[in-house]
Coordinates of C-alpha atoms in Angstrom, one line a residue:
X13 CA 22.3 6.3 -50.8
X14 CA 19.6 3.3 -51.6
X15 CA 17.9 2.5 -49.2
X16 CA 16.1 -0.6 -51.0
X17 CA 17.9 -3.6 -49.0
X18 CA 16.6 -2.2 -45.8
X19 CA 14.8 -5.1 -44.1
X20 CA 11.1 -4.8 -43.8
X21 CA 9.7 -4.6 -40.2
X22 CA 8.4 -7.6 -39.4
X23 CA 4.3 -7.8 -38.4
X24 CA 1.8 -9.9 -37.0
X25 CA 0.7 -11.4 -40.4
X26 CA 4.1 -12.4 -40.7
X27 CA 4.0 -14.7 -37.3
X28 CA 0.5 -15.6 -37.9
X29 CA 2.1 -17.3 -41.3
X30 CA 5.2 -18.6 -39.8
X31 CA 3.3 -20.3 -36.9
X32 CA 0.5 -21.4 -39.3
X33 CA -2.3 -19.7 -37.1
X34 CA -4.8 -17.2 -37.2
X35 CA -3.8 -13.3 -36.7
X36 CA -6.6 -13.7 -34.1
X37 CA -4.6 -16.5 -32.3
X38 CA -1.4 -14.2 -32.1
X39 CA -3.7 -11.5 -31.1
X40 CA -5.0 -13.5 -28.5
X41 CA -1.1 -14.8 -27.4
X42 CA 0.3 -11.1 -27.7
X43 CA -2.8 -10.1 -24.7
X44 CA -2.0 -12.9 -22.7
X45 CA -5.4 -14.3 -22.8
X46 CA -6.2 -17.5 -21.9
X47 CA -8.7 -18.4 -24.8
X48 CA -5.5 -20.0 -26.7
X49 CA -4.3 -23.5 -26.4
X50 CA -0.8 -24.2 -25.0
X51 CA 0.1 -25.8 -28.3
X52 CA -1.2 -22.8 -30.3
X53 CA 0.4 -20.7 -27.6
X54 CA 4.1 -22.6 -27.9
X55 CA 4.0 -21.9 -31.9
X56 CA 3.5 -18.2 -31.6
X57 CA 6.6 -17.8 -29.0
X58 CA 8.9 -20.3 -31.2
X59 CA 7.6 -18.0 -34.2
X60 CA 8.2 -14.4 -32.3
X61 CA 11.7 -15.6 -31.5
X62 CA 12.4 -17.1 -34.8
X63 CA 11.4 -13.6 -36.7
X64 CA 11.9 -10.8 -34.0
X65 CA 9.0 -9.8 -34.0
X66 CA 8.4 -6.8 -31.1
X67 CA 5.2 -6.0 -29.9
X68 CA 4.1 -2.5 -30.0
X69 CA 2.1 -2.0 -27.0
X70 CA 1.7 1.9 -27.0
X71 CA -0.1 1.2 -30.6
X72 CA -2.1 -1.8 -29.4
X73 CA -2.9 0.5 -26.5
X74 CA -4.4 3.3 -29.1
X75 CA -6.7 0.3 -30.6
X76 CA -8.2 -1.5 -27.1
X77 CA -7.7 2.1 -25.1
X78 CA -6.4 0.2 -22.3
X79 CA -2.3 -0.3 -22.1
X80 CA -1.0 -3.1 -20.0
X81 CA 0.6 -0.4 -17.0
X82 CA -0.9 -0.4 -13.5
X83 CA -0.3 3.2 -12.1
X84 CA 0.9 2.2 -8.2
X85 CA 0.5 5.8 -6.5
X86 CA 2.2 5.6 -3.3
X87 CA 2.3 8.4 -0.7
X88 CA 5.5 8.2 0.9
X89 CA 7.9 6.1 -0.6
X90 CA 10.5 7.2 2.4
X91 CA 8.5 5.1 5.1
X92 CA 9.8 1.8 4.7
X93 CA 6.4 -0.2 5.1
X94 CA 5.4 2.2 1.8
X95 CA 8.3 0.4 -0.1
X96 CA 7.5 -2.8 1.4
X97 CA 4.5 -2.5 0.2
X98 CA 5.7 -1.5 -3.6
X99 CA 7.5 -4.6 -4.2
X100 CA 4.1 -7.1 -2.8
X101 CA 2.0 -4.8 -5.4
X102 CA 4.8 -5.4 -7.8
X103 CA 4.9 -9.0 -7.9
X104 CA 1.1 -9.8 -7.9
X105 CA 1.0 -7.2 -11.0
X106 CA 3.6 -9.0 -12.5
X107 CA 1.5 -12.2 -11.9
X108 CA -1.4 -10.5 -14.4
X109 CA 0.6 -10.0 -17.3
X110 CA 0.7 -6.4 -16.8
X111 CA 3.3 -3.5 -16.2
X112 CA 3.6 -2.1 -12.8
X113 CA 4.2 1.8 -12.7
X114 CA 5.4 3.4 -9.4
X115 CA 5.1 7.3 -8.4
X116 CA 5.8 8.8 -5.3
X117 CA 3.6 11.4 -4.3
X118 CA 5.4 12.8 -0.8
X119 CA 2.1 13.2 0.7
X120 CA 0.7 15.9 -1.4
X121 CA -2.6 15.8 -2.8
X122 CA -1.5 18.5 -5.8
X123 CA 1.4 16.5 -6.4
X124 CA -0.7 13.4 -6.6
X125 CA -3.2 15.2 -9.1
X126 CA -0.1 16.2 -11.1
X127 CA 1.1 12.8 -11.3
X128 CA -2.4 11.1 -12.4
X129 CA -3.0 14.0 -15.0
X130 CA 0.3 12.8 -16.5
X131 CA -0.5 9.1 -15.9
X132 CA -3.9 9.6 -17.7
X133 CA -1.6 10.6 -20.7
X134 CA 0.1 6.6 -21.3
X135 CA -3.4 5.1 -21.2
X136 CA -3.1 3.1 -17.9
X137 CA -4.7 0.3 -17.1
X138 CA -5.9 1.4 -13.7
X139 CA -4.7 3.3 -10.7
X140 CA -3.7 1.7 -7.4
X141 CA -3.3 4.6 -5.0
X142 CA -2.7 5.0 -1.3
X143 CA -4.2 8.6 -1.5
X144 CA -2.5 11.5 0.0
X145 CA -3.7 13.6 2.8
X146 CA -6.5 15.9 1.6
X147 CA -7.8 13.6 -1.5
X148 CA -11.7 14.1 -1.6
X149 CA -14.5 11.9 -3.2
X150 CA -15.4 13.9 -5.8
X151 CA -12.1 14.0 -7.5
X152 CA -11.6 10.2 -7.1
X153 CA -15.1 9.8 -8.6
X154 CA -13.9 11.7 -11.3
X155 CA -11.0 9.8 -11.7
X156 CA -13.2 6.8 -12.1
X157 CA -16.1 8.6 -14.1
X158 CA -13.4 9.3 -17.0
X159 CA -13.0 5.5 -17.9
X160 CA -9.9 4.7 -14.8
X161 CA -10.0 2.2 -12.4
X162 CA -9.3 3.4 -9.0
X163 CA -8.6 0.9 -6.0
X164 CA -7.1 2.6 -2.4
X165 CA -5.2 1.0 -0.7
X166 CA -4.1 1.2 3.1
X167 CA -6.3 4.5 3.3
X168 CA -9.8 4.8 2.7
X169 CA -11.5 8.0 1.0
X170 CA -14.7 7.7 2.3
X171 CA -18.2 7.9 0.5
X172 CA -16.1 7.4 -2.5
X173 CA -16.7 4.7 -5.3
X174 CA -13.3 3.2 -5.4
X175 CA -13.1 -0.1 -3.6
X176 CA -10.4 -0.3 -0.6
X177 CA -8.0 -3.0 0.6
X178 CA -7.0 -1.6 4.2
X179 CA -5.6 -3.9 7.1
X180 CA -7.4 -4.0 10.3
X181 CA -6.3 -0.9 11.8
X182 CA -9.0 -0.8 14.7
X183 CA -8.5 -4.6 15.7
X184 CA -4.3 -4.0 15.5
X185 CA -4.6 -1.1 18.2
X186 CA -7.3 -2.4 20.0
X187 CA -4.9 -5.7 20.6
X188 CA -1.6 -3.5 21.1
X189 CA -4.0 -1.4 23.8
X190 CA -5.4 -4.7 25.5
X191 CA -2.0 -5.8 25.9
X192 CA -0.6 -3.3 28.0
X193 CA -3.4 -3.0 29.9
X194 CA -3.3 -6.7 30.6
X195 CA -0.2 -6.3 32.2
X196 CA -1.5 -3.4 34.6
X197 CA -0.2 -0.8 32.7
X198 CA -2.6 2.7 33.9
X199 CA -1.2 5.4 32.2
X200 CA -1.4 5.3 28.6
X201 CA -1.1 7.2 25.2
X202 CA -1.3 7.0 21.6
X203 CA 1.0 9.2 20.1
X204 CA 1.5 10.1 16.0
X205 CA -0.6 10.1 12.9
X206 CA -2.9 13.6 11.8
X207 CA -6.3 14.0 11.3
X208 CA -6.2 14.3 8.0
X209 CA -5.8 10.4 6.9
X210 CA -8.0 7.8 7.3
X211 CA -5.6 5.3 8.7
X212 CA -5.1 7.8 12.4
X213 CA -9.2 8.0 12.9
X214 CA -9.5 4.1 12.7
X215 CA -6.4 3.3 14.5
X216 CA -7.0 5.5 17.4
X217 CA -10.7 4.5 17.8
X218 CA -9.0 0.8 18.7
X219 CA -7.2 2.4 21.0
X220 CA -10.1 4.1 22.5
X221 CA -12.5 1.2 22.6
X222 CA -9.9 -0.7 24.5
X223 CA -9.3 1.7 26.9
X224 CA -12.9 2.5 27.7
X225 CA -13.8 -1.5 28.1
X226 CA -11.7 -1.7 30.2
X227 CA -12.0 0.4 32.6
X228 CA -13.5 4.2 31.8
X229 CA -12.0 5.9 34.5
X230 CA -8.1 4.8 33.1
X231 CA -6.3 7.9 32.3
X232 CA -5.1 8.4 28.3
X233 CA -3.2 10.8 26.5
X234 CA -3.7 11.4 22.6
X235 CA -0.9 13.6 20.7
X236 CA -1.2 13.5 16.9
X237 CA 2.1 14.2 15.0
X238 CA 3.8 13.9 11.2
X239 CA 4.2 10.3 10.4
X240 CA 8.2 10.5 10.3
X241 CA 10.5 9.7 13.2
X242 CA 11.2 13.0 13.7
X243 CA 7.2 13.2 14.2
X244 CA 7.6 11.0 17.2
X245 CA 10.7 12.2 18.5
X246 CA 8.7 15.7 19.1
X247 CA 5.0 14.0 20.0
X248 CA 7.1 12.0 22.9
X249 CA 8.5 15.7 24.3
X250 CA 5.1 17.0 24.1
X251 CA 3.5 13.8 26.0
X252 CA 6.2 13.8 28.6
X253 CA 5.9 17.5 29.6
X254 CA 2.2 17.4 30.1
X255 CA 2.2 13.9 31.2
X256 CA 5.7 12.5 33.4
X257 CA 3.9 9.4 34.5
X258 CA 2.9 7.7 31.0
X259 CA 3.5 4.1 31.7
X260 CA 2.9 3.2 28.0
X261 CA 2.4 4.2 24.6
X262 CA 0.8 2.9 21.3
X263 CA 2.4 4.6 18.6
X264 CA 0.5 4.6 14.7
X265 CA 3.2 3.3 13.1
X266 CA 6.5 1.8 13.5
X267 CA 8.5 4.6 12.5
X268 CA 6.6 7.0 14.9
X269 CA 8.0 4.6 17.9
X270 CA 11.5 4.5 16.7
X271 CA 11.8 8.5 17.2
X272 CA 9.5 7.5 21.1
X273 CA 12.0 5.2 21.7
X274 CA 15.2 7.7 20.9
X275 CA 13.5 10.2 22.9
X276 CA 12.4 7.9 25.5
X277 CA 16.3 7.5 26.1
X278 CA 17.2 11.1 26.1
X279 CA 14.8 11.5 29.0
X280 CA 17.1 9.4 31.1
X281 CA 14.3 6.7 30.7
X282 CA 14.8 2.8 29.6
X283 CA 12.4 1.5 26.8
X284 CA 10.4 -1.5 27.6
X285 CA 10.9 -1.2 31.7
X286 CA 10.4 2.3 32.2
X287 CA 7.9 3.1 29.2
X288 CA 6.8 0.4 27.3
X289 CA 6.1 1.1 23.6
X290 CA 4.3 -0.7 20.5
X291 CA 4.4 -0.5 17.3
X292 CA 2.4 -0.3 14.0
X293 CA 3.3 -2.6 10.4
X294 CA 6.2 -4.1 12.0
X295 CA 9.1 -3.2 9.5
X296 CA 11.8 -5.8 9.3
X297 CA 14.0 -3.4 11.2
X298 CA 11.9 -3.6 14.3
X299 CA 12.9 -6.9 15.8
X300 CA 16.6 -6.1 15.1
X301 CA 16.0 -3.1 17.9
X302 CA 17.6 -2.8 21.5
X303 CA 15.0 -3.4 22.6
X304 CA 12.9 -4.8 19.7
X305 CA 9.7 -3.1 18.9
X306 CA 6.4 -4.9 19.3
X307 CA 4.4 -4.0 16.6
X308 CA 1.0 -4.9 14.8
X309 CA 1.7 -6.7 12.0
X310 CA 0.3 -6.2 8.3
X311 CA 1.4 -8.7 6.0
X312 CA 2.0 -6.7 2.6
X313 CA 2.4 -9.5 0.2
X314 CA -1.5 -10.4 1.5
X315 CA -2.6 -6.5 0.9
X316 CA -0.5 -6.9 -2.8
X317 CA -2.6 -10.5 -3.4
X318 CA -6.7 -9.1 -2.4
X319 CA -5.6 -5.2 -4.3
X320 CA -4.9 -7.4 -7.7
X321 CA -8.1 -10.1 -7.5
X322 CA -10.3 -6.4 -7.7
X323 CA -8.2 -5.2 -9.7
X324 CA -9.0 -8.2 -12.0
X325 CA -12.5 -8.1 -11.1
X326 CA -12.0 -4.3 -12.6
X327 CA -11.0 -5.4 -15.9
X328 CA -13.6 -7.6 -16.4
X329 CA -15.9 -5.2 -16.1
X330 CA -17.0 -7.2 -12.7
X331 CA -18.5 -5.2 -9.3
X332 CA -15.5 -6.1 -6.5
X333 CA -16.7 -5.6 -2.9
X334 CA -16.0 -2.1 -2.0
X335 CA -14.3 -2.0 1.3
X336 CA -11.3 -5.2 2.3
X337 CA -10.6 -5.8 5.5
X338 CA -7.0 -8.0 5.7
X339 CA -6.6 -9.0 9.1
X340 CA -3.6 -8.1 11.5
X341 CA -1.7 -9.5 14.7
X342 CA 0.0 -8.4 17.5
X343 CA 3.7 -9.3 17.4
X344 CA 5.3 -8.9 21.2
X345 CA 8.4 -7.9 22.1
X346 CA 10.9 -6.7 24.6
X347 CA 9.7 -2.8 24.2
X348 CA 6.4 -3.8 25.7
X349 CA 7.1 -7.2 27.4
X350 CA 10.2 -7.9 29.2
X351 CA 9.5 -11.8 29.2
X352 CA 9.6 -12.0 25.5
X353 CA 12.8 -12.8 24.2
X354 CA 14.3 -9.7 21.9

């Protein structure tokens, strides 16, 4: 069978031609840079549509050693304010021309090693990672010694030499704390969260400062538990056995206080009157609750926009700061305040 007629792939000399530019210019138009003019720009795109043409991206990859794919690393992708989080990253990626790529690591560091080894393999651009329990310096530094940007997100591994976006934790439970003891509240917990994540030592040291400015002698319970609802459905058993009179509780995350509040309920107890409970990233199903959560809030799409201006400061081969705080806010509802309308 001949073969001769088939038609020729077509190449970047070939739109360089057709658009009567440079191969540089098309080079330049094909990277997104902005060292093109718009008029240049315009007759590359009219000539790429006109002739076909498809960029090969895994090949250009093999010339710069740098593909266009951000590696998003996320360790639970079940926790709702992990997802939330995804599509923020997503859309600020998006914004830079590049290629978002999202793994799930299901809070397991050798998973997550697994993953990056593989990740390594298509030439990313960088990693964005919310680092599983367990992750240490040394192999994040490593990570970064072998040519990959790193930047952590939400978690911090500390010492390390990837800069961190991370909300507030400290100030959000410090103002959650403050405002049940404003209200006279004397018995108090913070319940969920283990010892093994950044994101529980900061929160609960909020916690801690508030109670002891306020008053030292005010009596406080601290029961760490897996960050799932079932986590807090067991953390509120253990807290109410040792403790019947809690009056409140902080919980470290929204879906810690849903499983609170369930078991709050089996107790015989009412939410919000009885035991009044707050929250942490205020999901978007917290203020549809009977009765709805307060919570801390953490606005994603503001941790999506600071994690990509380092992440461009990274590929410019610029320093970003290394540790960036995004402030938080205390949302109150009718599980901590009964004056607040639901």
């Amino acid at each position: 069978m001949n073969n001769n007629n088939k038609p020729e792939k077509v190449t970047i000399f070939d739109v360089a031609k057709e658009a009567q530019v440079s191969k540089s210019t098309v080079s330049l138009v094909l990277t997104q840079s902005d060292k093109v003019s718009d008029k240049s720009r315009e007759k590359v795109l009219q000539a790429i549509e006109k002739l076909g043409y498809v960029y090969n991206r895994d090949a250009a990859a093999l010339r710069s050693k740098r593909s266009n794919l951000v590696a998003i690393v996320i360790n639970d992708l079940t926790n709702p304010y992990s997802a939330q989080l995804a599509i923020g990253l997503e859309k600020h990626i998006g914004a830079l021309g590049m290629l978002p790529m999202l793994v799930n690591t299901n809070e397991s560091f050798e998973r997550q090693k697994q993953v990056v080894n593989t990740l390594k393999e298509y030439n990313v651009a960088a990693f964005v990672m919310c680092p599983a329990p367990g992750t240490d310096k040394n192999w994040v530094n490593q990570l970064i010694q072998s040519g990959f940007p790193v930047i952590n997100i939400m978690r911090e591994v500390q010492y390390s030499d990837a800069p961190t976006i991370l909300p507030d934790n400290q100030k959000g439970t410090m103002l959650a704390t403050e405002h049940l003891l404003s209200q006279g509240m004397k018995n108090l917990a913070f319940v969920g969260g283990t010892e093994d994540i950044s994101d529980y030592h900061e929160r609960l040291a909020g916690f801690n400062t508030a109670m002891r400015l306020h008053n030292e002698h005010t009596p406080s319970v601290i029961v760490p538990s897996q960050t799932n609802r079932q986590g807090g459905r067991e953390a509120f058993k253990e807290l109410y056995a040792q403790s019947a009179d809690i009056e409140a509780i902080v919980c470290f995350s929204d879906v810690i206080a849903y499983g609170v509040i369930e078991e709050i309920r089996n107790a015989g107890l009412e939410p919000g009157k009885d035991i009044k409970v707050v929250g942490f990233d205020d999901l978007e199903d917290s203020r549809m609750m009977s009765p709805a959560l307060s919570s801390v809030h953490i606005n994603a799409n503001e941790i999506g926009k600071r994690t990509c201006l380092v992440l461009s400061e990274l590929l410019d081969k610029s320093t970003p700061p290394l540790r960036t705080l995004v402030d938080v806010k205390l949302i109150a509802r009718a599980s901590s305040d009964q004056k607040v309308a639901g």
